[in-house]
Amino acid sequence: MTKNALLKSSKFLLLSWWLLASFAVPADEPVRIGVLAYRPKPQTLEQWQALSKVLHQAIPEREFIVEALNYDELETGVDSKRLDFVLTNPGHYVHISYQHGFSAPLATLVRHENGRSQEMFGGVIFALAERRDLNALGDLRGKKIAATSQDSLGGFQMQAYEAAQAGIDIVKTSQLVLTGMPHDAVVEAVLSGQTDIGFIRSGVLEDLAARGQLDLGRIKILNMQTSATFALLSTQLYPEWPFVALPSVDRELAKKVAGTLLLMGPDRIPGIEGFTIPADYNSVEQLLRNLRAKPFDAVPLFTLTDIWQRYPTPVLAISAGILLVVLLSLSLFSLNRYLAAERRRVREQNIQLADSEYRWKFALEGADEGVWDWDILSGEVFFSPRWKSMIGYEPDEFANTFEAWRDSLHPDDTERVLQTLSDYFDGKNKLYWVEFRMRCKDGRHKWILAKGMVVAHTPEGKPQRMLGTHVDIDKHKQIEQELRQSHDALLRSNVDLEQFAYSVSHDMRQPLRMVSGHLQFLERNLRESLDEDARQNLNFALEGAKRMDAMIVSLLEYSRVGRKTQQKSWIASDAVRDEVLQFVEPLAAQCQANIRCQGDWPILYASRDELSRLL
């Protein structure tokens, strides 16, 4: 076999293998999305067909098919796992979520109704406008009510929950006529007179009117609710429909679909603003639990907890009665003995308390502290003899009232002391502790330290009785004042010393720098003519000058802490300049610097020594 023939045979085998492989790997199945058709299926399918195009454009490797289904068809598709994604009402979502273990929704629908974005919706209770006997929720009893299904959140459960809160069980007191989807069938049942009342979700009546299929003047709304988003509303508002991925859907595909929905702009789907982050559907779940609707419709075991929840008042009354009888039976025998023992204990406690209080007052009197005992409610105060003698009074001379004590306070201290007392009563301070001046009998004022605490309260928790002491601290205050004056004098002395050190160090450094500069001139000019001893002596002098300059610099830096500069005044800056040039002349010559001054130098308002240091 030739080389060309062998090459052709190899290409043919490779092509055959590729064709077989392509037939062996099937293409991805289309992604199916089930949408609950609360309006006619053709209308629902026409509206949501655009969703498949939006998803395919964002995820071109997959095909998407939208199906409009009623409740039974939607549940069958979920049970058989024929559907991948579901868009349904929140009540139905909670139901199938509990059955199949769905995770949280990927997104929440945002509709465009009445010129606004709607993330919430509600239920509507309506009747013919000519029915004067139908006006409030109480009129629902015994009437024929049309609804699509008892599983419909906006078409039945919201209305049933509103009625239940008004004490009406719709299922038991009314005759339900279930029309099935769409909600248009409910409207037709009411308009034709087949039923008295209709339950539908919000937005349906407005849509039918916009299409020219309904005259809103023919109907009226029961239990009308005020809403900024819906003109026709009978219930509370609940989150809009969730978009849910079945547990079997690939996670990456679910992420891409969720991202596409959240990024989708308005007007891509008729009547739909777009999607937003998943809403909180706990309010819907609570509604279903209260109605015992699916999936919470199973009859629970009647436990003691249920008895307590349904009949708390009778249970408490019966339990209290039984407990009271038992307690009375057990306590009658020992009640008298207990009361006698309690009386003895209280009497002994009062004796101990009085004895302790007496010893406490006696000890404080012996410690040269005055004692006061204030009945806050009556305003009467007991002042001990030492307390009165502290300010020059005899035991029977000072009035035993709170007002007498307050009037004896120094006018400059009264407000502060009363505020401290008020803060203590309010709990801002743990202890009443304050210093103030009191007027003595001879008219002079004496410094007092007062301490105290509340020892009894009223049943309402207000302060009733307060005990405390007064200590004479007048001598301490005088010593404190003398120490403060000595401290101020010492501070002034330190300031003067700092100013002196600064002035001396600054003035000494200028001639020292001239000495150091001239010594450097001598070293440079006479270096060759001096013998070894002379050069060494010259170096010693130069090094000594440098060390002294460093010491003066350190003293100058230390003196700058807290110093005061010369007073500012109008000075000629050229005069300060010439003075500075005299001191830097040796250093300029050493560095071979050429300093030139040009122009007119101004007259400045400044401190002369600060300007000199600056230059």
XYZ file of C-alpha atoms in Angstrom:
615
model
C 0.000 0.000 0.000
C 1.367 3.377 -1.003
C 1.934 6.251 1.401
C -0.899 8.320 -0.147
C -3.338 5.445 0.130
C -2.378 4.944 3.768
C -2.948 8.661 4.515
C -6.397 8.591 2.847
C -7.365 5.529 4.877
C -6.331 7.223 8.147
C -8.386 10.366 7.354
C -11.415 8.216 6.547
C -11.133 6.337 9.865
C -10.797 9.590 11.845
C -13.844 11.109 10.109
C -15.873 7.990 10.781
C -14.887 7.992 14.452
C -15.837 11.696 14.847
C -19.264 11.123 13.263
C -19.951 8.157 15.549
C -18.871 10.178 18.587
C -21.135 13.070 17.627
C -24.127 10.754 17.371
C -23.216 9.021 20.642
C -23.282 12.301 22.713
C -26.847 13.711 22.739
C -27.447 17.464 22.735
C -28.525 19.176 26.022
C -32.206 18.808 26.743
C -34.192 22.067 26.560
C -34.779 23.877 29.849
C -38.483 23.925 30.730
C -40.052 26.767 32.736
C -43.541 26.330 34.197
C -45.550 29.543 34.685
C -48.801 29.508 36.657
C -51.547 30.776 34.315
C -53.806 32.917 36.504
C -55.067 34.536 33.276
C -56.086 32.605 30.117
C -53.309 30.270 28.971
C -52.890 31.852 25.501
C -52.576 35.274 27.071
C -50.107 33.968 29.692
C -48.039 32.117 27.090
C -47.981 35.143 24.813
C -46.717 37.307 27.649
C -44.037 34.960 28.966
C -42.764 33.583 25.638
C -40.338 36.519 25.593
C -38.615 35.077 28.705
C -37.273 32.130 26.711
C -35.685 34.537 24.224
C -34.105 36.616 26.968
C -32.581 33.549 28.643
C -31.378 32.044 25.353
C -29.631 35.276 24.387
C -27.798 35.286 27.719
C -27.148 31.496 27.714
C -26.895 30.571 23.999
C -25.766 26.993 24.685
C -29.199 26.083 26.078
C -32.742 26.227 24.716
C -35.586 27.434 26.972
C -39.282 26.518 26.698
C -42.002 28.366 28.664
C -45.231 26.478 29.484
C -48.437 28.069 30.850
C -49.933 25.621 33.384
C -52.706 25.513 35.959
C -52.180 24.313 39.542
C -52.618 20.578 38.848
C -50.449 20.659 35.705
C -47.753 22.621 37.520
C -47.649 20.167 40.428
C -47.588 17.206 38.017
C -44.623 18.740 36.189
C -42.786 19.241 39.466
C -43.570 15.718 40.717
C -42.378 14.122 37.460
C -39.289 16.392 37.345
C -40.261 17.427 33.837
C -39.879 21.084 34.782
C -36.604 22.769 35.664
C -37.854 26.173 36.861
C -41.207 27.374 38.224
C -42.804 30.818 38.419
C -45.861 30.649 40.674
C -47.698 32.540 43.379
C -46.091 32.649 46.854
C -48.702 30.433 48.524
C -48.248 27.714 45.932
C -44.467 28.089 46.247
C -44.642 27.459 50.018
C -46.822 24.400 49.369
C -44.567 22.720 46.781
C -41.445 23.851 48.673
C -42.494 21.837 51.738
C -43.301 18.839 49.504
C -40.054 18.799 47.499
C -37.549 20.605 49.703
C -36.979 23.619 47.467
C -34.252 26.055 48.377
C -34.814 29.809 48.538
C -36.108 31.429 45.313
C -33.635 32.728 42.735
C -35.495 36.013 42.324
C -38.805 37.791 42.951
C -40.995 39.159 40.166
C -41.483 42.908 39.694
C -44.595 43.793 37.673
C -45.398 47.042 35.869
C -48.974 47.991 36.694
C -50.739 51.331 36.774
C -47.529 53.024 35.618
C -45.542 51.785 38.666
C -43.148 49.003 39.631
C -44.965 46.519 41.867
C -43.019 44.143 44.122
C -46.137 43.389 46.205
C -49.690 42.333 45.410
C -52.910 41.679 47.258
C -56.407 40.283 46.972
C -59.699 41.885 45.899
C -63.221 41.146 47.173
C -65.822 42.520 44.745
C -69.522 42.347 43.957
C -71.981 44.030 41.606
C -72.425 47.708 42.398
C -76.183 47.222 42.517
C -75.978 44.838 45.499
C -76.768 47.133 48.423
C -76.733 44.199 50.849
C -73.000 43.616 50.277
C -70.752 46.259 51.840
C -68.498 44.758 54.559
C -66.760 41.511 55.508
C -69.677 40.542 57.742
C -71.879 40.358 54.621
C -69.886 37.354 53.314
C -71.733 34.924 55.581
C -74.137 32.657 53.687
C -73.241 34.067 50.246
C -72.011 32.337 47.093
C -68.375 33.200 46.568
C -66.488 32.550 43.330
C -62.748 31.759 43.523
C -60.295 30.029 41.206
C -58.964 27.586 43.824
C -58.469 27.313 47.545
C -54.740 27.052 46.768
C -54.731 30.512 45.143
C -53.000 33.049 47.372
C -54.321 36.209 45.721
C -57.553 34.550 44.563
C -58.707 33.026 47.862
C -56.249 32.710 50.770
C -55.614 36.447 51.267
C -59.360 37.126 51.385
C -60.003 34.149 53.666
C -57.313 35.432 56.070
C -58.921 38.898 56.200
C -62.293 37.279 56.939
C -60.757 35.024 59.615
C -59.348 38.066 61.401
C -62.918 39.413 61.455
C -64.135 36.128 62.993
C -65.582 34.659 59.749
C -64.718 31.145 58.517
C -65.362 31.412 54.758
C -65.342 27.652 54.186
C -67.946 26.957 56.875
C -70.228 29.989 56.600
C -70.267 30.546 52.824
C -70.825 28.527 49.677
C -67.668 28.371 47.556
C -67.834 28.076 43.762
C -64.387 27.091 42.426
C -64.078 28.175 38.790
C -60.503 27.093 38.171
C -57.983 29.241 36.317
C -57.998 31.911 34.971
C -59.257 34.701 37.259
C -61.359 35.982 34.364
C -63.773 33.114 35.082
C -64.423 34.543 38.565
C -65.273 37.942 37.095
C -67.647 36.335 34.612
C -69.364 34.338 37.413
C -70.113 37.547 39.354
C -71.183 39.590 36.300
C -73.545 36.815 35.154
C -75.167 36.520 38.586
C -73.985 32.933 39.222
C -72.315 34.058 42.459
C -72.744 36.976 44.849
C -69.096 37.770 45.462
C -65.777 37.164 43.708
C -62.219 36.715 44.980
C -59.381 37.674 42.582
C -55.842 38.987 42.840
C -55.083 42.693 42.519
C -54.545 44.127 39.044
C -56.985 41.793 37.216
C -59.930 44.193 37.220
C -57.752 47.089 36.047
C -56.307 44.944 33.246
C -59.769 43.856 32.041
C -60.913 47.491 32.088
C -57.832 48.550 30.106
C -58.619 45.880 27.506
C -62.188 47.135 27.229
C -63.652 43.894 28.646
C -65.052 45.397 31.884
C -66.808 48.553 33.009
C -65.482 49.281 36.526
C -68.673 51.191 37.267
C -70.566 47.876 37.389
C -68.672 46.607 40.460
C -67.788 47.708 43.971
C -64.993 46.673 46.325
C -65.658 45.243 49.783
C -63.279 45.926 52.709
C -61.525 48.634 50.674
C -57.891 49.186 51.737
C -55.892 52.370 51.284
C -52.845 51.743 49.095
C -50.488 53.972 47.179
C -49.963 51.265 44.553
C -53.425 49.771 44.006
C -56.705 51.627 43.632
C -58.733 48.403 44.035
C -57.586 46.398 47.075
C -59.268 44.467 49.915
C -56.369 42.802 51.783
C -52.867 43.356 53.020
C -50.013 43.278 50.498
C -47.672 40.292 50.159
C -44.455 39.702 48.144
C -44.819 39.050 44.401
C -44.249 35.695 42.710
C -40.952 33.825 43.277
C -38.879 32.274 40.459
C -37.710 28.878 41.771
C -35.180 26.295 40.568
C -35.972 22.618 41.167
C -33.382 20.726 43.274
C -32.354 18.670 40.219
C -31.205 21.726 38.216
C -27.469 22.119 37.688
C -26.094 24.729 40.062
C -24.115 26.592 37.388
C -27.199 26.811 35.176
C -29.234 28.122 38.124
C -26.588 30.804 38.769
C -26.625 31.929 35.139
C -30.431 32.057 35.038
C -30.559 34.012 38.314
C -27.979 36.489 37.056
C -29.867 36.964 33.787
C -33.161 37.595 35.598
C -31.662 40.149 37.998
C -29.897 42.009 35.175
C -32.868 41.952 32.816
C -34.054 45.445 31.938
C -37.667 46.641 31.712
C -39.897 46.134 28.671
C -38.258 42.805 27.763
C -41.452 41.024 28.860
C -44.829 42.744 28.417
C -46.173 44.101 31.699
C -43.057 42.988 33.606
C -40.577 45.471 35.061
C -38.046 42.714 35.748
C -36.857 40.696 38.733
C -35.284 41.645 42.048
C -33.511 39.846 44.878
C -35.644 37.182 46.610
C -38.235 38.603 48.993
C -39.036 37.323 52.501
C -42.029 34.964 52.240
C -42.442 34.384 55.991
C -45.612 36.502 55.985
C -47.112 34.161 53.381
C -46.132 31.096 55.412
C -47.688 32.599 58.541
C -50.919 33.261 56.612
C -51.072 29.629 55.477
C -50.390 28.376 58.996
C -53.185 30.499 60.448
C -55.609 29.212 57.782
C -54.291 25.646 58.163
C -53.985 25.620 54.398
C -51.615 23.414 52.407
C -49.052 22.309 53.418
C -50.222 22.975 56.992
C -53.662 21.374 56.577
C -52.883 18.102 58.383
C -54.808 17.738 61.653
C -52.243 17.807 64.476
C -52.316 15.708 67.608
C -54.354 17.377 70.321
C -51.680 17.899 72.957
C -51.519 19.769 76.227
C -49.767 22.576 74.368
C -52.803 22.941 72.090
C -55.091 23.057 75.132
C -52.960 25.796 76.645
C -52.822 27.803 73.388
C -56.598 27.596 72.764
C -57.897 27.864 76.331
C -55.284 29.743 78.385
C -57.747 31.620 80.575
C -59.838 28.606 81.729
C -56.687 26.533 82.257
C -55.151 29.272 84.382
C -58.352 29.679 86.391
C -58.725 25.961 87.082
C -55.017 25.559 87.897
C -55.083 28.553 90.203
C -58.150 27.192 91.988
C -56.601 23.761 92.528
C -53.306 25.299 93.623
C -55.092 27.633 96.023
C -56.974 24.763 97.652
C -53.780 22.749 98.047
C -51.877 25.674 99.466
C -54.639 26.522 101.920
C -54.826 22.925 103.067
C -51.073 22.731 103.600
C -50.678 26.131 105.216
C -53.599 26.255 107.682
C -51.777 23.979 110.092
C -48.553 25.993 110.205
C -49.874 29.503 109.500
C -50.303 30.616 113.119
C -46.933 29.230 114.169
C -45.269 30.850 111.178
C -46.873 34.236 111.890
C -45.807 34.097 115.520
C -42.238 33.241 114.543
C -42.301 36.007 111.952
C -43.467 38.541 114.555
C -40.676 37.493 116.897
C -38.121 37.749 114.100
C -39.317 41.224 113.085
C -39.312 42.401 116.688
C -35.797 41.110 117.255
C -34.684 42.621 113.964
C -36.126 46.008 114.914
C -34.372 45.848 118.275
C -31.076 44.949 116.600
C -31.567 47.680 114.017
C -32.312 50.303 116.661
C -29.322 49.150 118.704
C -27.054 49.197 115.637
C -28.316 52.632 114.669
C -27.699 53.955 118.179
C -24.180 52.526 118.265
C -23.485 53.925 114.802
C -24.629 57.410 115.822
C -22.703 57.189 119.085
C -19.524 56.087 117.267
C -19.808 58.934 114.764
C -20.351 61.446 117.538
C -17.231 60.121 119.223
C -15.306 60.448 115.948
C -16.158 64.194 115.892
C -18.627 63.821 113.014
C -22.110 65.303 113.080
C -24.999 62.926 112.323
C -28.256 63.761 110.534
C -31.334 61.585 109.952
C -33.749 62.931 107.305
C -37.395 61.863 106.855
C -37.663 62.831 103.189
C -41.456 62.682 102.952
C -42.167 64.904 105.967
C -39.061 67.087 105.668
C -38.148 66.599 109.357
C -34.446 66.094 110.137
C -32.670 64.917 113.281
C -29.418 66.847 113.782
C -27.066 65.483 116.447
C -25.589 67.804 119.105
C -22.159 67.561 117.458
C -23.706 68.540 114.084
C -25.182 71.721 115.603
C -22.111 72.621 117.654
C -20.019 72.321 114.463
C -21.627 75.543 113.210
C -21.937 77.209 116.621
C -25.464 76.274 117.695
C -26.769 74.784 120.930
C -28.774 71.510 120.722
C -32.130 73.331 120.921
C -31.308 76.325 118.700
C -31.251 75.041 115.117
C -34.623 74.090 113.527
C -34.902 70.380 112.735
C -36.131 70.842 109.149
C -34.707 70.364 105.683
C -35.567 73.999 104.818
C -33.445 75.294 107.705
C -30.448 73.313 106.472
C -30.970 74.443 102.853
C -31.263 78.120 103.869
C -27.963 77.917 105.741
C -26.012 76.942 102.582
C -23.772 79.516 100.940
C -25.649 81.145 97.989
C -22.839 80.169 95.597
C -23.074 76.484 96.654
C -26.840 75.961 97.015
C -27.628 75.014 93.404
C -24.629 72.642 93.126
C -25.471 70.837 96.393
C -29.154 70.379 95.523
C -28.216 69.102 92.056
C -25.820 66.567 93.621
C -28.622 65.390 95.908
C -31.028 65.103 92.942
C -28.463 63.119 90.920
C -28.059 60.720 93.836
C -31.824 60.175 94.079
C -31.939 59.538 90.292
C -29.268 56.836 90.583
C -26.517 58.768 88.769
C -24.242 58.557 91.850
C -23.868 55.566 94.156
C -23.199 57.767 97.218
C -24.173 61.268 98.278
C -20.811 63.040 98.758
C -20.405 66.824 98.442
C -18.378 69.739 99.873
C -20.020 73.103 100.569
C -20.002 76.133 102.852
C -22.528 76.559 105.690
C -23.405 79.747 107.534
C -22.456 79.564 111.204
C -24.303 81.216 114.037
C -21.821 84.117 114.069
C -22.454 84.811 110.345
C -19.205 83.485 108.890
C -19.146 80.452 106.569
C -17.417 77.152 107.273
C -16.501 74.375 104.817
C -18.389 71.098 105.447
C -18.028 67.622 103.884
C -21.422 65.860 103.721
C -21.884 62.119 103.113
C -25.056 60.088 103.200
C -27.184 57.296 101.755
C -30.843 56.298 101.501
C -31.732 53.525 103.962
C -35.486 53.167 103.285
C -37.797 53.451 100.283
C -41.550 53.751 99.819
C -43.495 50.833 98.272
C -43.331 52.771 95.002
C -39.510 52.781 95.175
C -39.049 56.465 96.064
C -36.497 57.544 98.743
C -38.142 57.733 102.208
C -35.335 57.995 104.777
C -31.712 59.114 104.485
C -28.829 58.988 107.002
C -25.552 60.871 106.782
C -22.751 62.819 108.429
C -21.180 66.293 108.392
C -17.413 66.719 108.811
C -15.721 70.063 109.521
C -13.074 70.508 106.765
C -12.603 74.253 107.131
C -8.959 73.954 108.306
C -8.212 71.539 105.464
C -9.576 74.067 102.979
C -7.411 76.835 104.459
C -4.290 74.653 104.185
C -5.278 73.692 100.662
C -5.600 77.393 99.724
C -2.145 78.159 101.200
C -0.612 75.237 99.292
C -2.244 76.433 96.083
C -0.801 79.944 96.567
C 2.671 78.472 97.264
C 2.374 76.327 94.158
C 1.442 79.336 92.023
C 4.452 81.277 93.398
C 6.707 78.330 92.630
C 5.403 78.166 89.079
C 6.074 81.883 88.585
C 9.597 81.383 89.946
C 10.191 78.512 87.525
C 9.042 80.680 84.645
C 11.482 83.426 85.657
C 14.303 80.893 85.961
C 13.527 79.473 82.526
C 13.501 82.979 81.019
C 16.815 83.783 82.726
C 18.413 80.531 81.512
C 17.231 81.222 77.993
C 18.548 84.807 77.973
C 21.916 83.849 79.462
C 22.452 80.880 77.142
C 21.438 82.857 74.052
C 23.606 85.924 74.897
C 26.661 83.825 75.879
C 26.600 81.792 72.672
C 27.089 84.772 70.337
C 30.527 85.942 71.675
C 31.543 82.296 72.107
C 30.988 81.679 68.401
C 33.244 84.712 67.641
C 35.956 83.215 69.882
C 35.613 79.847 68.168
C 35.759 81.470 64.700
C 38.928 83.473 65.429
C 40.593 80.439 66.923
C 39.914 78.637 63.663
C 41.490 81.597 61.740
C 44.629 81.307 63.930
C 44.758 77.558 63.381
C 44.524 77.938 59.618
C 46.981 80.914 59.261
C 49.633 79.912 61.841
C 49.527 76.135 61.447
C 52.907 75.955 59.641
C 54.724 78.392 61.960
C 53.667 76.840 65.278
C 55.535 74.036 66.960
C 53.822 70.876 68.174
C 53.094 72.227 71.706
C 51.549 75.439 70.369
C 49.347 73.570 67.910
C 48.217 71.209 70.668
C 47.358 74.127 72.983
C 45.446 75.816 70.158
C 43.463 72.588 69.529
C 42.668 72.332 73.256
C 41.289 75.888 73.229
C 39.263 75.222 70.085
C 37.817 71.953 71.414
C 36.935 73.627 74.716
C 35.084 76.366 72.884
C 33.138 73.786 70.892
C 32.204 71.844 74.057
C 31.062 75.003 75.797
C 28.974 75.925 72.726
C 27.328 72.487 72.818
C 26.578 72.906 76.522
C 25.072 76.340 75.913
C 22.951 74.910 73.038
C 21.610 72.236 75.410
C 20.817 74.887 78.011
C 19.175 77.012 75.316
C 16.975 74.093 74.156
C 15.960 73.306 77.741
C 15.113 76.931 78.487
C 12.818 77.113 75.455
C 10.283 74.861 77.187
C 7.559 77.226 78.410
C 9.684 80.391 77.924
C 8.344 83.752 76.854
C 9.859 85.733 74.002
C 10.402 89.489 73.978
C 7.348 91.635 73.464
C 6.525 92.337 69.831
C 7.194 95.837 68.532
C 7.956 97.712 65.291
C 11.651 97.094 64.528
C 13.929 97.751 61.549
C 14.783 94.363 60.077
C 18.069 95.657 58.534
C 19.386 96.533 62.029
C 18.722 92.975 63.212
C 20.312 91.720 59.985
C 23.557 93.655 60.556
C 23.737 92.395 64.143
C 23.348 88.782 62.976
C 25.990 89.195 60.218
C 28.598 90.163 62.839
C 28.143 86.820 64.603
C 28.107 84.647 61.462
C 31.072 86.446 59.851
C 33.699 83.930 61.131
C 31.645 80.950 59.957
C 31.038 82.614 56.573
C 34.768 83.247 56.139
C 35.548 79.637 57.065
C 33.111 78.374 54.446
C 34.277 81.028 51.934
C 30.699 82.257 51.678
C 29.825 85.590 50.092
C 26.777 87.165 51.785
C 25.156 90.068 49.946
C 22.125 92.099 51.000
C 20.027 93.851 48.367
C 16.948 96.025 48.314
C 15.135 97.848 51.086
C 14.512 95.824 54.227
C 11.062 96.447 55.782
C 10.032 97.516 59.248
C 8.401 94.522 60.928
C 6.100 94.051 63.905
C 7.881 91.147 65.604
C 9.921 89.968 68.595
C 13.552 91.079 68.170
C 15.179 87.956 69.647
C 12.900 85.593 67.638
C 13.749 87.464 64.396
C 17.452 87.317 65.281
C 17.261 83.522 65.769
C 15.355 83.172 62.511
C 18.017 85.055 60.485
